[in-house]
Structure formats: structure tokens, C-alpha cells
PDB file of C-alpha atoms in Angstrom:
ATOM      1  CA  UNK A  52     102.542  99.293 124.551  1.00 43.00           C
ATOM      2  CA  UNK A  53      98.930  98.511 124.922  1.00 48.00           C
ATOM      3  CA  UNK A  54      97.669 101.719 126.092  1.00 52.00           C
ATOM      4  CA  UNK A  55      98.710 103.232 122.836  1.00 78.00           C
ATOM      5  CA  UNK A  56      97.324 100.396 120.708  1.00 82.00           C
ATOM      6  CA  UNK A  57      93.867 102.231 120.120  1.00 86.00           C
ATOM      7  CA  UNK A  58      95.579 105.496 120.006  1.00 90.00           C
ATOM      8  CA  UNK A  59      97.981 103.677 116.834  1.00 91.00           C
ATOM      9  CA  UNK A  60      94.825 102.128 115.392  1.00 92.00           C
ATOM     10  CA  UNK A  61      93.019 105.481 115.183  1.00 94.00           C
ATOM     11  CA  UNK A  62      96.105 106.937 113.352  1.00 94.00           C
ATOM     12  CA  UNK A  63      96.222 103.800 111.022  1.00 95.00           C
ATOM     13  CA  UNK A  64      92.557 104.468 110.546  1.00 97.00           C
ATOM     14  CA  UNK A  65      92.971 108.171 109.141  1.00 96.00           C
ATOM     15  CA  UNK A  66      95.895 107.287 106.997  1.00 95.00           C
ATOM     16  CA  UNK A  67      94.238 104.669 105.109  1.00 97.00           C
ATOM     17  CA  UNK A  68      91.098 106.199 104.682  1.00 97.00           C
ATOM     18  CA  UNK A  69      92.675 109.947 103.647  1.00 96.00           C
ATOM     19  CA  UNK A  70      95.218 108.242 101.350  1.00 94.00           C
ATOM     20  CA  UNK A  71      93.198 105.236  99.836  1.00 95.00           C
ATOM     21  CA  UNK A  72      89.366 106.252 100.275  1.00 95.00           C
ATOM     22  CA  UNK A  73      89.447 109.932 100.488  1.00 94.00           C
ATOM     23  CA  UNK A  74      87.393 110.054 103.449  1.00 96.00           C
ATOM     24  CA  UNK A  75      88.117 111.758 106.588  1.00 95.00           C
ATOM     25  CA  UNK A  76      86.490 110.601 110.030  1.00 97.00           C
ATOM     26  CA  UNK A  77      86.972 111.721 113.535  1.00 96.00           C
ATOM     27  CA  UNK A  78      86.471 109.934 116.427  1.00 95.00           C
ATOM     28  CA  UNK A  79      84.121 111.081 119.725  1.00 92.00           C
ATOM     29  CA  UNK A  80      83.832 108.540 122.629  1.00 86.00           C
ATOM     30  CA  UNK A  81      84.669 104.682 123.541  1.00 88.00           C
ATOM     31  CA  UNK A  82      81.105 103.261 123.900  1.00 88.00           C
ATOM     32  CA  UNK A  83      79.212 100.086 123.601  1.00 89.00           C
ATOM     33  CA  UNK A  84      78.377  98.845 120.030  1.00 88.00           C
ATOM     34  CA  UNK A  85      74.489  98.791 119.739  1.00 86.00           C
ATOM     35  CA  UNK A  86      73.286  95.144 119.404  1.00 85.00           C
ATOM     36  CA  UNK A  87      71.293  96.515 116.648  1.00 85.00           C
ATOM     37  CA  UNK A  88      73.794  97.867 114.643  1.00 87.00           C
ATOM     38  CA  UNK A  89      73.503  97.155 110.912  1.00 89.00           C
ATOM     39  CA  UNK A  90      75.965  97.712 108.381  1.00 94.00           C
ATOM     40  CA  UNK A  91      79.197  96.139 107.571  1.00 96.00           C
ATOM     41  CA  UNK A  92      82.273  94.350 110.018  1.00 94.00           C
ATOM     42  CA  UNK A  93      85.362  94.208 108.498  1.00 96.00           C
ATOM     43  CA  UNK A  94      88.300  92.675 110.645  1.00 95.00           C
ATOM     44  CA  UNK A  95      92.199  91.584 110.841  1.00 96.00           C
ATOM     45  CA  UNK A  96      93.990  89.694 113.281  1.00 94.00           C
ATOM     46  CA  UNK A  97      97.708  90.564 114.146  1.00 92.00           C
ATOM     47  CA  UNK A  98      99.643  87.962 116.038  1.00 90.00           C
ATOM     48  CA  UNK A  99     103.028  88.405 117.897  1.00 87.00           C
ATOM     49  CA  UNK A 100     105.468  86.262 116.600  1.00 80.00           C
ATOM     50  CA  UNK A 101     106.529  85.065 120.093  1.00 82.00           C
ATOM     51  CA  UNK A 102     102.697  83.996 120.616  1.00 77.00           C
ATOM     52  CA  UNK A 103     102.565  86.446 123.413  1.00 78.00           C
ATOM     53  CA  UNK A 104      99.492  87.659 122.347  1.00 84.00           C
ATOM     54  CA  UNK A 105      97.401  88.666 119.146  1.00 89.00           C
ATOM     55  CA  UNK A 106      95.508  91.774 118.547  1.00 91.00           C
ATOM     56  CA  UNK A 107      92.096  91.915 116.486  1.00 93.00           C
ATOM     57  CA  UNK A 108      91.298  94.927 114.619  1.00 94.00           C
ATOM     58  CA  UNK A 109      87.815  95.510 113.992  1.00 94.00           C
ATOM     59  CA  UNK A 110      86.084  98.236 111.837  1.00 96.00           C
ATOM     60  CA  UNK A 111      82.220  98.449 112.127  1.00 95.00           C
ATOM     61  CA  UNK A 112      80.999 100.706 108.988  1.00 96.00           C
ATOM     62  CA  UNK A 113      77.474 101.791 108.431  1.00 96.00           C
ATOM     63  CA  UNK A 114      76.123 101.057 105.135  1.00 95.00           C
ATOM     64  CA  UNK A 115      75.904 104.223 103.295  1.00 96.00           C
ATOM     65  CA  UNK A 116      80.035 104.993 104.673  1.00 97.00           C
ATOM     66  CA  UNK A 117      80.888 101.666 103.585  1.00 97.00           C
ATOM     67  CA  UNK A 118      79.332 102.029 100.258  1.00 97.00           C
ATOM     68  CA  UNK A 119      80.832 105.645  99.984  1.00 96.00           C
ATOM     69  CA  UNK A 120      84.516 104.281 100.631  1.00 97.00           C
ATOM     70  CA  UNK A 121      83.735 101.575  98.010  1.00 97.00           C
ATOM     71  CA  UNK A 122      82.704 103.647  95.623  1.00 96.00           C
ATOM     72  CA  UNK A 123      85.951 106.333  96.313  1.00 95.00           C
ATOM     73  CA  UNK A 124      88.208 103.514  96.288  1.00 95.00           C
ATOM     74  CA  UNK A 125      87.341 101.937  93.112  1.00 93.00           C
ATOM     75  CA  UNK A 126      86.120 105.766  91.757  1.00 90.00           C
ATOM     76  CA  UNK A 127      82.585 104.374  90.904  1.00 92.00           C
ATOM     77  CA  UNK A 128      79.149 105.676  91.064  1.00 92.00           C
ATOM     78  CA  UNK A 129      76.468 104.674  93.870  1.00 88.00           C
ATOM     79  CA  UNK A 130      74.495 102.788  91.360  1.00 92.00           C
ATOM     80  CA  UNK A 131      77.496 100.913  89.871  1.00 94.00           C
ATOM     81  CA  UNK A 132      78.837  99.409  93.565  1.00 96.00           C
ATOM     82  CA  UNK A 133      77.844  95.863  94.351  1.00 96.00           C
ATOM     83  CA  UNK A 134      77.849  94.297  97.595  1.00 95.00           C
ATOM     84  CA  UNK A 135      80.851  92.111  96.241  1.00 96.00           C
ATOM     85  CA  UNK A 136      82.152  95.694  95.775  1.00 96.00           C
ATOM     86  CA  UNK A 137      81.905  96.947  99.030  1.00 97.00           C
ATOM     87  CA  UNK A 138      82.786  93.272 100.733  1.00 97.00           C
ATOM     88  CA  UNK A 139      86.195  93.572  99.030  1.00 97.00           C
ATOM     89  CA  UNK A 140      86.773  97.073  99.720  1.00 97.00           C
ATOM     90  CA  UNK A 141      85.709  96.693 103.342  1.00 97.00           C
ATOM     91  CA  UNK A 142      88.592  93.795 103.373  1.00 97.00           C
ATOM     92  CA  UNK A 143      91.080  95.650 101.778  1.00 97.00           C
ATOM     93  CA  UNK A 144      90.364  98.548 104.429  1.00 97.00           C
ATOM     94  CA  UNK A 145      90.879  96.275 106.943  1.00 97.00           C
ATOM     95  CA  UNK A 146      94.171  94.932 105.580  1.00 96.00           C
ATOM     96  CA  UNK A 147      95.873  98.294 105.308  1.00 96.00           C
ATOM     97  CA  UNK A 148      94.494  99.324 108.524  1.00 96.00           C
ATOM     98  CA  UNK A 149      96.177  96.237 110.112  1.00 95.00           C
ATOM     99  CA  UNK A 150      99.449  96.793 108.016  1.00 93.00           C
ATOM    100  CA  UNK A 151      99.477 100.667 109.049  1.00 93.00           C
ATOM    101  CA  UNK A 152      98.865  99.799 112.523  1.00 92.00           C
ATOM    102  CA  UNK A 153     101.648  97.058 112.571  1.00 90.00           C
ATOM    103  CA  UNK A 154     104.095  99.446 111.052  1.00 88.00           C
ATOM    104  CA  UNK A 155     103.297 102.138 113.793  1.00 87.00           C
ATOM    105  CA  UNK A 156     104.087  99.330 116.664  1.00 82.00           C
ATOM    106  CA  UNK A 157     106.760  96.808 116.131  1.00 78.00           C
ATOM    107  CA  UNK A 158     106.991  95.333 112.552  1.00 71.00           C
ATOM    108  CA  UNK A 159     109.350  92.748 113.410  1.00 75.00           C
ATOM    109  CA  UNK A 160     107.294  91.470 115.721  1.00 82.00           C
ATOM    110  CA  UNK A 161     103.916  91.101 114.248  1.00 86.00           C
ATOM    111  CA  UNK A 162     102.456  88.830 111.644  1.00 88.00           C
ATOM    112  CA  UNK A 163      98.891  89.964 110.166  1.00 91.00           C
ATOM    113  CA  UNK A 164      96.653  87.552 108.984  1.00 92.00           C
ATOM    114  CA  UNK A 165      94.110  87.792 106.538  1.00 94.00           C
ATOM    115  CA  UNK A 166      91.200  90.239 106.459  1.00 95.00           C
ATOM    116  CA  UNK A 167      87.924  89.317 106.193  1.00 94.00           C
ATOM    117  CA  UNK A 168      84.658  91.440 105.626  1.00 96.00           C
ATOM    118  CA  UNK A 169      80.942  90.799 106.406  1.00 95.00           C
ATOM    119  CA  UNK A 170      77.352  92.404 106.336  1.00 94.00           C
ATOM    120  CA  UNK A 171      75.946  92.697 109.596  1.00 90.00           C
ATOM    121  CA  UNK A 172      72.217  92.252 108.938  1.00 75.00           C
ATOM    122  CA  UNK A 173      71.121  90.677 112.685  1.00 72.00           C
ATOM    123  CA  UNK A 174      71.438  91.439 116.533  1.00 71.00           C
ATOM    124  CA  UNK A 175      74.929  91.043 117.165  1.00 72.00           C
ATOM    125  CA  UNK A 176      75.557  90.189 121.178  1.00 66.00           C
ATOM    126  CA  UNK A 177      78.556  90.721 123.171  1.00 68.00           C
ATOM    127  CA  UNK A 178      80.383  92.944 120.421  1.00 72.00           C
ATOM    128  CA  UNK A 179      82.088  95.105 123.054  1.00 82.00           C
ATOM    129  CA  UNK A 180      82.900  98.665 122.950  1.00 87.00           C
ATOM    130  CA  UNK A 181      84.519 100.679 120.032  1.00 90.00           C
ATOM    131  CA  UNK A 182      85.522 104.178 119.356  1.00 93.00           C
ATOM    132  CA  UNK A 183      82.475 106.167 117.474  1.00 95.00           C
ATOM    133  CA  UNK A 184      83.637 107.489 114.483  1.00 96.00           C
ATOM    134  CA  UNK A 185      82.393 110.358 112.675  1.00 97.00           C
ATOM    135  CA  UNK A 186      82.589 112.001 109.194  1.00 96.00           C
ATOM    136  CA  UNK A 187      81.167 115.404 108.751  1.00 93.00           C
ATOM    137  CA  UNK A 188      79.840 115.359 112.160  1.00 93.00           C
ATOM    138  CA  UNK A 189      77.669 112.262 111.358  1.00 95.00           C
ATOM    139  CA  UNK A 190      78.160 108.848 113.189  1.00 95.00           C
ATOM    140  CA  UNK A 191      79.422 106.341 110.556  1.00 96.00           C
ATOM    141  CA  UNK A 192      80.766 103.550 112.714  1.00 95.00           C
ATOM    142  CA  UNK A 193      82.950 101.974 115.339  1.00 95.00           C
ATOM    143  CA  UNK A 194      86.963 100.670 115.738  1.00 95.00           C
ATOM    144  CA  UNK A 195      88.040  98.374 118.243  1.00 93.00           C
ATOM    145  CA  UNK A 196      90.776  96.441 119.013  1.00 91.00           C
ATOM    146  CA  UNK A 197      90.181  92.944 120.913  1.00 89.00           C
ATOM    147  CA  UNK A 198      93.483  91.725 122.506  1.00 86.00           C
ATOM    148  CA  UNK A 199      93.998  88.101 123.484  1.00 84.00           C
ATOM    149  CA  UNK A 200      96.842  87.039 125.877  1.00 79.00           C
ATOM    150  CA  UNK A 201      98.534  83.744 124.132  1.00 70.00           C
ATOM    151  CA  UNK A 202      99.795  81.039 126.218  1.00 55.00           C
TER     152      UNK A 202
ATOM    153  CA  UNK B1290     107.346  99.530  73.351  1.00 81.00           C
ATOM    154  CA  UNK B1291     103.770  98.349  75.078  1.00 92.00           C
ATOM    155  CA  UNK B1292     104.301  96.311  78.703  1.00 95.00           C
ATOM    156  CA  UNK B1293     102.245  93.562  79.713  1.00 96.00           C
ATOM    157  CA  UNK B1294     102.087  93.849  83.231  1.00 97.00           C
ATOM    158  CA  UNK B1295     100.386  90.989  85.883  1.00 98.00           C
ATOM    159  CA  UNK B1296      98.741  92.456  88.974  1.00 98.00           C
ATOM    160  CA  UNK B1297      98.809  89.809  91.649  1.00 98.00           C
ATOM    161  CA  UNK B1298      96.256  90.855  94.599  1.00 97.00           C
ATOM    162  CA  UNK B1299      93.601  88.810  96.622  1.00 96.00           C
ATOM    163  CA  UNK B1300      91.461  92.087  96.611  1.00 96.00           C
ATOM    164  CA  UNK B1301      89.668  92.874  93.358  1.00 94.00           C
ATOM    165  CA  UNK B1302      89.305  96.336  94.703  1.00 94.00           C
ATOM    166  CA  UNK B1303      93.116  97.106  94.662  1.00 96.00           C
ATOM    167  CA  UNK B1304      93.632  95.186  91.470  1.00 96.00           C
ATOM    168  CA  UNK B1305      91.428  97.762  89.965  1.00 94.00           C
ATOM    169  CA  UNK B1306      93.170 100.139  91.979  1.00 94.00           C
ATOM    170  CA  UNK B1307      96.523  99.780  90.638  1.00 95.00           C
ATOM    171  CA  UNK B1308      95.086  98.964  87.218  1.00 95.00           C
ATOM    172  CA  UNK B1309      94.091 102.871  86.965  1.00 93.00           C
ATOM    173  CA  UNK B1310      97.157 103.871  88.656  1.00 92.00           C
ATOM    174  CA  UNK B1311      99.176 101.930  85.568  1.00 94.00           C
ATOM    175  CA  UNK B1312      96.829 103.613  82.938  1.00 92.00           C
ATOM    176  CA  UNK B1313      97.531 106.809  84.097  1.00 88.00           C
ATOM    177  CA  UNK B1314     100.968 106.122  84.643  1.00 86.00           C
ATOM    178  CA  UNK B1315     101.953 107.388  80.819  1.00 84.00           C
ATOM    179  CA  UNK B1316     103.596 103.600  80.558  1.00 87.00           C
ATOM    180  CA  UNK B1317     102.801 102.065  77.233  1.00 90.00           C
ATOM    181  CA  UNK B1318     100.548  99.329  78.330  1.00 94.00           C
ATOM    182  CA  UNK B1319      99.847  96.220  76.456  1.00 94.00           C
ATOM    183  CA  UNK B1320      97.689  93.204  78.278  1.00 94.00           C
ATOM    184  CA  UNK B1321      97.065  93.627  81.992  1.00 96.00           C
ATOM    185  CA  UNK B1322      96.498  90.604  83.453  1.00 97.00           C
ATOM    186  CA  UNK B1323      94.814  89.871  86.996  1.00 97.00           C
ATOM    187  CA  UNK B1324      95.683  86.883  89.602  1.00 98.00           C
ATOM    188  CA  UNK B1325      94.218  86.632  93.081  1.00 97.00           C
ATOM    189  CA  UNK B1326      97.205  84.883  94.467  1.00 98.00           C
ATOM    190  CA  UNK B1327     100.850  83.461  93.526  1.00 97.00           C
ATOM    191  CA  UNK B1328      99.135  79.800  92.098  1.00 97.00           C
ATOM    192  CA  UNK B1329      96.895  81.793  89.766  1.00 97.00           C
ATOM    193  CA  UNK B1330      99.802  84.201  88.952  1.00 97.00           C
ATOM    194  CA  UNK B1331     101.997  80.967  88.074  1.00 96.00           C
ATOM    195  CA  UNK B1332      99.139  80.175  85.885  1.00 95.00           C
ATOM    196  CA  UNK B1333      98.775  83.326  84.117  1.00 95.00           C
ATOM    197  CA  UNK B1334     102.112  83.225  83.223  1.00 95.00           C
ATOM    198  CA  UNK B1335     102.181  80.482  81.481  1.00 90.00           C
ATOM    199  CA  UNK B1336      99.635  81.641  79.119  1.00 91.00           C
ATOM    200  CA  UNK B1337     101.125  85.506  78.184  1.00 89.00           C
ATOM    201  CA  UNK B1338     104.657  87.101  78.006  1.00 93.00           C
ATOM    202  CA  UNK B1339     104.606  89.374  80.885  1.00 96.00           C
ATOM    203  CA  UNK B1340     106.993  92.280  81.299  1.00 96.00           C
ATOM    204  CA  UNK B1341     106.490  92.807  85.141  1.00 97.00           C
ATOM    205  CA  UNK B1342     104.807  91.871  88.038  1.00 98.00           C
ATOM    206  CA  UNK B1343     103.086  93.958  90.799  1.00 98.00           C
ATOM    207  CA  UNK B1344     102.244  91.654  93.600  1.00 98.00           C
ATOM    208  CA  UNK B1345     100.814  91.437  97.400  1.00 97.00           C
ATOM    209  CA  UNK B1346     102.330  89.531  99.860  1.00 95.00           C
ATOM    210  CA  UNK B1347      99.659  88.844 102.279  1.00 93.00           C
ATOM    211  CA  UNK B1348      97.562  86.580 100.385  1.00 95.00           C
ATOM    212  CA  UNK B1349      96.064  83.099 100.916  1.00 95.00           C
ATOM    213  CA  UNK B1350      96.924  79.870  99.222  1.00 95.00           C
ATOM    214  CA  UNK B1351     100.012  81.032  97.661  1.00 97.00           C
ATOM    215  CA  UNK B1352     101.527  84.128  99.308  1.00 96.00           C
ATOM    216  CA  UNK B1353     103.606  86.928  97.764  1.00 97.00           C
ATOM    217  CA  UNK B1354     107.190  85.273  99.416  1.00 97.00           C
ATOM    218  CA  UNK B1355     106.005  81.712  98.142  1.00 97.00           C
ATOM    219  CA  UNK B1356     105.324  82.892  94.815  1.00 98.00           C
ATOM    220  CA  UNK B1357     108.799  84.661  94.736  1.00 98.00           C
ATOM    221  CA  UNK B1358     110.074  81.496  95.485  1.00 97.00           C
ATOM    222  CA  UNK B1359     108.712  79.651  93.242  1.00 97.00           C
ATOM    223  CA  UNK B1360     109.393  82.103  90.348  1.00 96.00           C
ATOM    224  CA  UNK B1361     112.946  81.928  91.270  1.00 95.00           C
ATOM    225  CA  UNK B1362     112.811  78.501  90.572  1.00 94.00           C
ATOM    226  CA  UNK B1363     111.037  78.564  87.054  1.00 93.00           C
ATOM    227  CA  UNK B1364     113.596  78.762  84.256  1.00 91.00           C
ATOM    228  CA  UNK B1365     111.302  81.094  81.910  1.00 91.00           C
ATOM    229  CA  UNK B1366     109.930  83.235  84.668  1.00 93.00           C
ATOM    230  CA  UNK B1367     112.742  84.028  86.964  1.00 92.00           C
ATOM    231  CA  UNK B1368     113.973  86.867  85.172  1.00 93.00           C
ATOM    232  CA  UNK B1369     110.345  88.792  84.882  1.00 96.00           C
ATOM    233  CA  UNK B1370     110.851  91.969  87.565  1.00 97.00           C
ATOM    234  CA  UNK B1371     108.575  91.544  90.602  1.00 98.00           C
ATOM    235  CA  UNK B1372     107.740  94.850  92.416  1.00 97.00           C
ATOM    236  CA  UNK B1373     105.555  94.023  95.768  1.00 97.00           C
ATOM    237  CA  UNK B1374     102.918  96.541  96.678  1.00 97.00           C
ATOM    238  CA  UNK B1375     102.110  95.248  99.906  1.00 95.00           C
ATOM    239  CA  UNK B1376     101.163  95.952 103.628  1.00 94.00           C
ATOM    240  CA  UNK B1377     103.828  94.127 104.887  1.00 90.00           C
ATOM    241  CA  UNK B1378     106.290  95.706 107.388  1.00 86.00           C
ATOM    242  CA  UNK B1379     108.126  93.297 108.700  1.00 87.00           C
ATOM    243  CA  UNK B1380     111.806  93.942 107.344  1.00 87.00           C
ATOM    244  CA  UNK B1381     113.041  90.309 107.904  1.00 88.00           C
ATOM    245  CA  UNK B1382     110.079  89.355 105.238  1.00 90.00           C
ATOM    246  CA  UNK B1383     111.088  92.323 102.796  1.00 93.00           C
ATOM    247  CA  UNK B1384     114.913  91.455 103.428  1.00 94.00           C
ATOM    248  CA  UNK B1385     113.736  87.676 102.459  1.00 95.00           C
ATOM    249  CA  UNK B1386     111.635  89.120  99.349  1.00 96.00           C
ATOM    250  CA  UNK B1387     114.424  90.913  98.302  1.00 96.00           C
ATOM    251  CA  UNK B1388     116.666  88.246  98.257  1.00 96.00           C
ATOM    252  CA  UNK B1389     114.184  85.984  96.230  1.00 96.00           C
ATOM    253  CA  UNK B1390     114.461  88.598  93.492  1.00 95.00           C
ATOM    254  CA  UNK B1391     111.772  91.281  94.090  1.00 97.00           C
ATOM    255  CA  UNK B1392     113.050  94.528  92.368  1.00 96.00           C
ATOM    256  CA  UNK B1393     111.455  96.492  95.066  1.00 95.00           C
ATOM    257  CA  UNK B1394     108.387  97.185  97.356  1.00 95.00           C
ATOM    258  CA  UNK B1395     105.994  99.887  97.994  1.00 95.00           C
ATOM    259  CA  UNK B1396     103.742  99.957 100.984  1.00 93.00           C
ATOM    260  CA  UNK B1397      99.887 100.291 101.150  1.00 95.00           C
ATOM    261  CA  UNK B1398      98.443 102.845 101.589  1.00 94.00           C
ATOM    262  CA  UNK B1399     100.089 104.445  98.374  1.00 93.00           C
ATOM    263  CA  UNK B1400     100.175 107.779  96.516  1.00 91.00           C
ATOM    264  CA  UNK B1401      99.579 107.038  92.604  1.00 89.00           C
ATOM    265  CA  UNK B1402     102.654 108.711  91.719  1.00 90.00           C
ATOM    266  CA  UNK B1403     104.869 106.080  94.011  1.00 92.00           C
ATOM    267  CA  UNK B1404     103.530 103.221  91.943  1.00 92.00           C
ATOM    268  CA  UNK B1405     104.077 105.291  88.895  1.00 91.00           C
ATOM    269  CA  UNK B1406     107.863 105.924  89.957  1.00 91.00           C
ATOM    270  CA  UNK B1407     108.831 102.366  90.875  1.00 93.00           C
ATOM    271  CA  UNK B1408     107.145 100.948  87.855  1.00 94.00           C
ATOM    272  CA  UNK B1409     108.912 103.250  85.373  1.00 92.00           C
ATOM    273  CA  UNK B1410     112.110 102.696  87.757  1.00 93.00           C
ATOM    274  CA  UNK B1411     111.625  98.986  87.637  1.00 94.00           C
ATOM    275  CA  UNK B1412     111.377  98.979  83.845  1.00 93.00           C
ATOM    276  CA  UNK B1413     114.232 101.584  82.956  1.00 90.00           C
ATOM    277  CA  UNK B1414     111.549 103.537  80.943  1.00 87.00           C
ATOM    278  CA  UNK B1415     112.508 107.153  81.056  1.00 78.00           C
ATOM    279  CA  UNK B1416     110.063 109.413  82.734  1.00 74.00           C
ATOM    280  CA  UNK B1417     108.468 111.864  79.875  1.00 67.00           C
ATOM    281  CA  UNK B1418     106.463 113.630  82.411  1.00 61.00           C
ATOM    282  CA  UNK B1419     109.646 114.479  84.271  1.00 54.00           C
ATOM    283  CA  UNK B1420     108.045 114.925  87.651  1.00 50.00           C
ATOM    284  CA  UNK B1421     110.068 114.781  90.412  1.00 48.00           C
ATOM    285  CA  UNK B1422     108.491 112.469  92.580  1.00 46.00           C
ATOM    286  CA  UNK B1423     105.468 114.534  93.938  1.00 47.00           C
ATOM    287  CA  UNK B1424     102.274 113.770  93.294  1.00 47.00           C
ATOM    288  CA  UNK B1425     101.219 117.073  91.190  1.00 46.00           C
ATOM    289  CA  UNK B1426      98.872 115.965  88.504  1.00 45.00           C
ATOM    290  CA  UNK B1427      98.789 112.574  89.112  1.00 45.00           C
ATOM    291  CA  UNK B1428      95.585 111.570  90.810  1.00 47.00           C
ATOM    292  CA  UNK B1429      92.520 108.791  90.405  1.00 46.00           C
TER     293      UNK B1429
END
């Protein structure tokens, strides 16, 4: 199933964005996430109940796109959206993508943790690679799955 | 009759979304109360009469399953209907929730009409819009 994890995540991202955030994205290519990336990072960990491994789903979103998504979810105008709104909307995005991801894999074998979201406003080292996401042809962020083998 | 509804979710965004869905549902609403986890929800229940609880499962401090268990042991609150609105897809967890008294569940992401239908059905309220389950005419 490992080879399909990212494809399942792409489908989960698309489903959640289209249903709850009224946004569409496409995925261009897998590439290194730039250390100079500025924006928001939202993530959630899914752990196999047998402890075999865990997977962390990470979304890196540009400030503009994150704010647009928060506005769409909350039906607010851009000037009405606070940083706390964006943080909460990004956390819920990770939560729903994680839930949709697990549902499409093997729901009985995975447990989701709690999501977290935070702004990324300084250089990040070792972020690894992610699938670049585009909205209306413009880059809006990255999506990645990091798998950790259990004991 | 106006229904008081308690929304339990650690995401303020999601509570707001559900609140908006309820407001366009056609249901006559009284107070809409909010809580960020099961423990807060138990406090809210002590403050006001609630006709329906919409609760997440995956929450910090006291999750939805623990909340249902606490409710089931509470003489005053155990008959308040609970509908889960959750990302949880583990069938064992959902079966456990139903065994603890949940009336139904809805998976996030959801369509507004799905919430509306389940809420009306749970409360036994006639669907005056006469919709057939499609989301026609029901949007944010």
C-alpha cells in the first residue's frame, strides 16, 4: 500500500478542499520544499494500531491560499479573517484530510492523532520533498506524507 | 418548538460551519451552545437545557467516545440525543459510539444537506422543505 499513500492523500486533499473549502487544486510534481518557504504548515499523524508504522500528513500552504481557504470555510471576507481563524481552519483541514486518507486506506487499522497548524515564518531546514499544489495554475503549496517505521 | 443545540468540536471553524448549516436547515432554533471538548460539553449541559448534541470524536482532553460514556452514566443527560460529526472512520470506534447511545454519525467532509437531514431525522422533525436528500437549494 506504501506506493499508493501519496495518491490516496492527493484524492483526500481534493475531496476536502472541494467539499468544505470550495477550492480546487492540482498536483504538478514532487520536488524539494524550499527552505525559504513562508506560509502555513498543517499536519496530522496517523498511527497503525499494531504499531507497525505511522504516517504524518503535512500540508504547506502559501499565506494567501491559507487565508483564502479560511475565508471560504468560514464565509468571511478577507479583512474579517484573523490569524487565529487561519490557524484553526488549517488544523481542521489537516484533520479532515487525515480522516479521508485513513478512510480510503484501512480505517480499522489506523488511528488519527490531533492536528496542529502553525505559521512558518523563518527558514526551514530538512522539510524534505512534497507534491507541489497549484490553484488556477499558480503554486499554492506542497503536500507530503512522511512514514516512520515502528518497532 | 425551538430547539437548543450543543455543538462540541475542538475546531472553532467547524463549530461555525455547523452553526451556519443549522441556521439554514429550516429547524426552529433556540440557543446554540458550543464546547471545545467533552469536558466543556458536560459543563454546558449543566448550564442550559439542550435538545440535541452534535459532537466530534477526535478531540483533546475528553474525546467524543469518553463524552458519550460520561453522558450515558449521567441521570439528567443520558437521554439527550447525540449525533457525531467526525473524521473517524474506524468501524469499531463508531460501533462503540453507537453502543454508548449515539443516534447516528456523519463523516467530515460533509454536504450541508447531510447534516440537515440527520438532525431533522434525529429530532423527529418533519422535513418541511420536502427535499429528497439532494443538496439542491441548500448551500452556505
